[in-house]
Coordinates of C-alpha atoms in Angstrom, one line a residue:
X15 CA -0.4 27.6 -12.9
X16 CA -2.5 25.0 -11.1
X17 CA -0.8 21.7 -11.9
X18 CA -3.3 19.6 -13.8
X19 CA -0.6 17.5 -15.5
X20 CA -0.1 14.7 -13.0
X21 CA -3.0 12.6 -14.3
X22 CA -2.3 9.0 -15.0
X23 CA -2.7 9.2 -18.8
X24 CA 0.3 11.6 -19.0
X25 CA 2.7 9.3 -17.1
X26 CA 4.3 7.9 -20.3
X27 CA 5.0 11.5 -21.5
X28 CA 6.6 13.2 -18.5
X29 CA 10.1 13.1 -20.1
X30 CA 11.5 16.7 -20.2
X31 CA 12.0 18.4 -23.5
X32 CA 15.5 18.2 -25.0
X33 CA 15.4 21.6 -26.7
X34 CA 13.9 24.5 -24.8
X35 CA 13.2 23.7 -21.1
X36 CA 9.7 23.6 -19.7
X37 CA 8.6 27.1 -18.7
X38 CA 11.2 28.8 -20.9
X39 CA 10.2 32.2 -22.4
X40 CA 7.9 31.5 -25.3
X41 CA 6.7 28.1 -23.9
X42 CA 4.4 29.5 -21.2
X43 CA 1.6 31.6 -22.8
X44 CA -1.0 33.3 -20.6
X45 CA -4.1 35.5 -21.0
X46 CA -6.1 37.2 -18.3
X47 CA -9.2 39.1 -19.7
X48 CA -11.9 40.9 -17.7
X49 CA -15.1 42.2 -19.2
X50 CA -17.4 44.7 -17.3
X51 CA -19.8 47.5 -17.9
X52 CA -18.4 51.0 -18.1
X53 CA -20.1 54.2 -16.8
X54 CA -22.3 54.3 -19.9
X55 CA -23.4 50.6 -19.3
X56 CA -21.4 49.5 -22.3
X57 CA -19.7 46.1 -22.1
X58 CA -15.9 46.6 -22.5
X59 CA -12.7 44.6 -21.9
X60 CA -11.6 46.5 -18.8
X61 CA -8.4 44.5 -18.2
X62 CA -6.2 42.4 -20.4
X63 CA -2.9 40.8 -19.5
X64 CA -1.0 38.7 -22.0
X65 CA 2.2 36.7 -22.2
X66 CA 3.8 35.6 -25.4
X67 CA 3.2 33.6 -27.5
X68 CA -0.5 34.3 -26.8
X69 CA -1.7 37.7 -28.1
X70 CA -5.0 39.5 -27.8
X71 CA -5.8 43.0 -29.1
X72 CA -8.4 45.5 -28.1
X73 CA -12.1 44.4 -28.4
X74 CA -14.0 45.0 -31.6
X75 CA -17.7 45.6 -32.1
X76 CA -18.6 44.0 -35.5
X77 CA -21.3 41.5 -34.6
X78 CA -24.4 42.6 -36.7
X79 CA -26.7 40.5 -34.6
X80 CA -25.5 42.1 -31.4
X81 CA -23.4 45.2 -32.3
X82 CA -23.0 46.2 -28.6
X83 CA -21.1 43.0 -27.8
X84 CA -17.3 43.2 -27.5
X85 CA -15.6 40.6 -29.7
X86 CA -12.1 39.4 -29.0
X87 CA -9.8 37.0 -30.9
X88 CA -7.0 35.1 -29.4
X89 CA -3.9 34.8 -31.6
X90 CA -0.6 32.9 -31.2
X91 CA 2.7 34.3 -32.3
X92 CA 4.4 30.9 -31.9
X93 CA 2.8 28.8 -34.5
X94 CA 1.5 25.3 -33.5
X95 CA 1.7 23.9 -30.0
X96 CA 4.9 21.9 -29.6
X97 CA 6.2 19.6 -26.9
X98 CA 6.5 21.2 -23.5
X99 CA 4.2 24.2 -24.3
X100 CA 1.9 25.3 -21.4
X101 CA -0.9 27.8 -21.8
X102 CA -3.2 29.4 -19.3
X103 CA -6.4 31.4 -20.1
X104 CA -8.5 33.2 -17.5
X105 CA -11.7 34.9 -18.6
X106 CA -13.9 36.9 -16.2
X107 CA -17.2 38.5 -17.1
X108 CA -18.5 40.8 -14.4
X109 CA -22.1 41.4 -13.4
X110 CA -24.4 42.2 -16.3
X111 CA -21.5 42.3 -18.8
X112 CA -21.3 40.2 -22.0
X113 CA -18.6 39.2 -24.5
X114 CA -17.7 37.0 -27.4
X115 CA -14.3 35.2 -27.6
X116 CA -12.8 33.1 -30.4
X117 CA -9.4 32.3 -31.9
X118 CA -8.0 33.7 -35.2
X119 CA -7.2 30.2 -36.6
X120 CA -7.3 26.5 -35.8
X121 CA -5.0 25.3 -33.0
X122 CA -2.6 22.8 -34.4
X123 CA -0.9 20.4 -32.0
X124 CA 2.5 19.6 -33.7
X125 CA 4.2 16.2 -33.9
X126 CA 6.1 15.5 -30.7
X127 CA 9.0 13.4 -29.5
X128 CA 9.2 14.4 -25.8
X129 CA 6.6 15.6 -23.2
X130 CA 3.2 17.1 -24.2
X131 CA 1.3 20.4 -24.6
X132 CA -1.2 21.5 -22.0
X133 CA -3.9 24.2 -21.6
X134 CA -5.5 25.3 -18.4
X135 CA -8.7 27.5 -18.7
X136 CA -10.6 29.3 -16.0
X137 CA -14.0 31.0 -16.6
X138 CA -15.7 33.2 -14.0
X139 CA -19.2 34.5 -14.8
X140 CA -20.9 36.8 -12.3
X141 CA -24.6 37.5 -11.9
X142 CA -26.4 38.0 -15.3
X143 CA -23.2 37.7 -17.2
X144 CA -23.2 36.3 -20.8
X145 CA -20.3 34.8 -22.6
X146 CA -19.9 33.1 -26.0
X147 CA -16.7 31.1 -26.3
X148 CA -16.5 29.7 -29.9
X149 CA -12.9 29.0 -30.9
X150 CA -11.7 27.4 -34.1
X151 CA -11.0 23.7 -34.3
X152 CA -8.1 21.9 -32.6
X153 CA -6.0 19.6 -34.9
X154 CA -3.9 17.0 -33.2
X155 CA -1.1 15.9 -35.6
X156 CA 0.8 12.5 -35.7
X157 CA 2.4 11.5 -32.4
X158 CA 1.1 14.6 -30.5
X159 CA -0.1 14.7 -26.9
X160 CA -2.5 17.4 -25.7
X161 CA -4.4 17.9 -22.5
X162 CA -6.9 20.6 -21.5
X163 CA -8.4 21.3 -18.1
X164 CA -11.3 23.8 -18.0
X165 CA -12.7 25.1 -14.7
X166 CA -15.9 27.2 -14.7
X167 CA -17.4 29.3 -11.9
X168 CA -20.8 30.6 -12.8
X169 CA -23.6 32.5 -11.0
X170 CA -27.1 30.8 -11.3
X171 CA -28.3 33.8 -13.3
X172 CA -25.4 33.8 -15.8
X173 CA -25.1 32.1 -19.2
X174 CA -22.0 30.6 -20.8
X175 CA -22.0 29.1 -24.3
X176 CA -18.8 27.1 -24.5
X177 CA -17.8 25.1 -27.5
X178 CA -14.8 23.0 -28.7
X179 CA -14.1 21.2 -31.9
X180 CA -11.6 18.4 -32.3
X181 CA -10.6 16.9 -35.7
X182 CA -9.1 13.5 -36.2
X183 CA -5.9 15.1 -37.5
X184 CA -4.5 16.4 -40.8
X185 CA -7.0 14.6 -43.0
X186 CA -5.6 15.9 -46.3
X187 CA -1.9 15.8 -45.4
X188 CA 0.0 13.5 -47.7
X189 CA -2.2 10.4 -47.9
X190 CA -4.2 11.4 -44.9
X191 CA -3.5 11.4 -41.2
X192 CA -6.4 10.6 -39.0
X193 CA -6.3 9.4 -35.3
X194 CA -2.6 8.8 -35.2
X195 CA -1.9 11.1 -32.3
X196 CA -0.8 9.6 -29.0
X197 CA -3.1 11.3 -26.5
X198 CA -6.0 13.8 -26.3
X199 CA -7.3 14.4 -22.8
X200 CA -10.2 16.9 -22.3
X201 CA -11.7 17.7 -18.8
X202 CA -14.4 20.3 -18.1
X203 CA -16.0 21.0 -14.7
X204 CA -18.2 23.7 -13.3
X205 CA -19.4 24.9 -9.9
X206 CA -21.3 27.8 -8.3
X207 CA -19.5 30.7 -6.6
X208 CA -20.2 29.1 -3.2
X209 CA -18.3 26.0 -4.4
X210 CA -21.3 23.8 -5.1
X211 CA -20.3 21.3 -7.9
X212 CA -22.4 21.2 -11.0
X213 CA -20.8 18.7 -13.3
X214 CA -17.5 17.2 -14.5
X215 CA -16.9 15.6 -17.8
X216 CA -13.6 14.0 -19.0
X217 CA -12.8 12.5 -22.3
X218 CA -9.5 10.6 -23.0
X219 CA -8.5 9.3 -26.4
X220 CA -5.4 7.2 -27.1
X221 CA -6.2 5.9 -30.6
X222 CA -2.9 4.0 -30.9
X223 CA -3.8 1.9 -27.9
X224 CA -7.6 1.7 -28.4
X225 CA -9.5 2.5 -31.5
X226 CA -11.9 5.4 -31.5
X227 CA -13.7 4.1 -34.6
X228 CA -16.0 1.9 -32.6
X229 CA -19.7 2.4 -32.7
X230 CA -20.7 4.7 -29.9
X231 CA -17.4 6.6 -30.1
X232 CA -16.4 8.2 -33.4
X233 CA -17.5 5.3 -35.7
X234 CA -16.8 6.6 -39.2
X235 CA -16.9 10.3 -38.3
X236 CA -13.7 12.5 -38.4
X237 CA -14.8 15.6 -36.4
X238 CA -16.2 15.9 -32.9
X239 CA -17.7 19.0 -31.3
X240 CA -18.7 19.4 -27.7
X241 CA -20.9 22.4 -26.6
X242 CA -21.8 23.2 -23.0
X243 CA -24.5 25.7 -22.2
X244 CA -24.7 26.8 -18.6
X245 CA -27.9 28.8 -18.1
X246 CA -30.9 29.1 -15.7
X247 CA -33.2 26.1 -15.7
X248 CA -36.2 27.8 -17.4
X249 CA -34.0 29.0 -20.3
X250 CA -32.5 25.5 -20.6
X251 CA -35.9 23.9 -21.0
X252 CA -36.8 26.3 -23.8
X253 CA -33.5 25.9 -25.6
X254 CA -33.9 22.1 -25.3
X255 CA -37.4 22.2 -26.8
X256 CA -36.1 24.2 -29.8
X257 CA -33.1 22.0 -30.5
X258 CA -33.4 18.9 -32.8
X259 CA -31.3 15.9 -32.3
X260 CA -30.7 14.1 -35.6
X261 CA -28.6 11.7 -37.7
X262 CA -28.3 12.8 -41.3
X263 CA -26.7 10.0 -43.3
X264 CA -26.9 12.0 -46.5
X265 CA -24.7 14.9 -45.1
X266 CA -22.8 12.7 -42.7
X267 CA -23.8 14.7 -39.7
X268 CA -25.2 13.8 -36.3
X269 CA -26.1 15.8 -33.2
X270 CA -27.5 15.1 -29.8
X271 CA -28.6 17.1 -26.8
X272 CA -29.0 16.3 -23.1
X273 CA -29.5 18.1 -19.8
X274 CA -26.6 18.6 -17.4
X275 CA -26.8 17.6 -13.8
X276 CA -28.0 19.9 -11.0
X277 CA -30.2 21.9 -13.4
X278 CA -27.1 23.7 -14.6
X279 CA -27.8 23.6 -18.3
X280 CA -27.3 21.6 -21.5
X281 CA -24.7 19.6 -23.3
X282 CA -24.8 19.4 -27.1
X283 CA -22.6 17.1 -29.2
X284 CA -22.0 17.1 -33.0
X285 CA -20.2 14.5 -35.2
X286 CA -19.3 15.1 -38.9
X287 CA -16.8 14.5 -41.6
X288 CA -15.6 18.1 -42.1
X289 CA -15.1 21.0 -39.9
X290 CA -17.2 23.6 -41.7
X291 CA -20.5 21.7 -41.5
X292 CA -19.9 21.0 -37.8
X293 CA -19.2 24.7 -37.2
X294 CA -22.4 25.6 -38.9
X295 CA -24.4 23.3 -36.6
X296 CA -22.7 24.9 -33.6
X297 CA -23.6 28.4 -34.7
X298 CA -27.2 27.4 -35.4
X299 CA -27.4 26.1 -31.9
X300 CA -25.7 29.2 -30.6
X301 CA -28.3 31.4 -32.3
X302 CA -31.0 29.5 -30.5
X303 CA -29.3 30.1 -27.2
X304 CA -28.6 33.8 -27.9
X305 CA -32.3 34.4 -29.0
X306 CA -33.4 32.8 -25.7
X307 CA -31.1 34.8 -23.5
X308 CA -30.6 38.1 -25.4
X309 CA -33.4 38.1 -27.9
X310 CA -31.0 38.5 -30.9
X311 CA -29.7 35.9 -33.4
X312 CA -26.2 34.9 -34.1
X313 CA -25.2 36.3 -37.5
X314 CA -23.9 34.3 -40.4
X315 CA -20.2 33.6 -40.0
X316 CA -17.7 35.6 -42.2
X317 CA -17.1 33.8 -45.5
X318 CA -13.4 33.7 -44.9
X319 CA -13.7 31.8 -41.6

């Protein structure tokens, strides 16, 4: 695993775990998924490699809006992320292939005493590839430390819809637990196959040291979503024109959209009080993107999700 854990915000949390050592079996989960077209031009998951506690099963085809799309859910057999856990995901979508990836449940970052939990993600999209990555929310519990590093390599003719949702914590646990985690560090960067950089965004929150309740950060909102759409410039212009930025004080929801540098796509952000309304806004935006790229809408989410 490429070491992304030497950044300065992690210096106070480099103490080794006292129970299972770093890298012990069950503490280093890995997924390597490859999607491509078969001889009948059907998009399939050609290759999958997994290492516990991460689990992925064979692809399913249940999307009513796009029934030809392979859908894959990532599961974890280990429960919440605990101190010292390291995870690595690598997703490759070959030329002209397409896929949908999500998680079976929210990712909970458990309370910690030593060290931290980290996730390294790599996305590779070849020419005319299309990927929707819409996982469930991440919930950082009290005293938790979590870092993610996402690296994207994308062809100019490909499209990636990448979303992430972070809650303030276990809002309804005991008397409520919001923004009492130690650290949340989220970095995303993208480049072309020839190495040309497109953008880099990094967000670091240490709410015990500096409040996130200030105006211009979270203010009174409890849930934050970040959506990145990497797509050709003409498609980005049309998607932007169809997307409404808003502040709805009655529903306690807000959303904004902006262009990414180097004509690489769009960034869309949502704030809310609860996870479900934020997810709904993300899926509405995702439907706009899919209609533009594939000419088909995103279906309504299952009622049990």
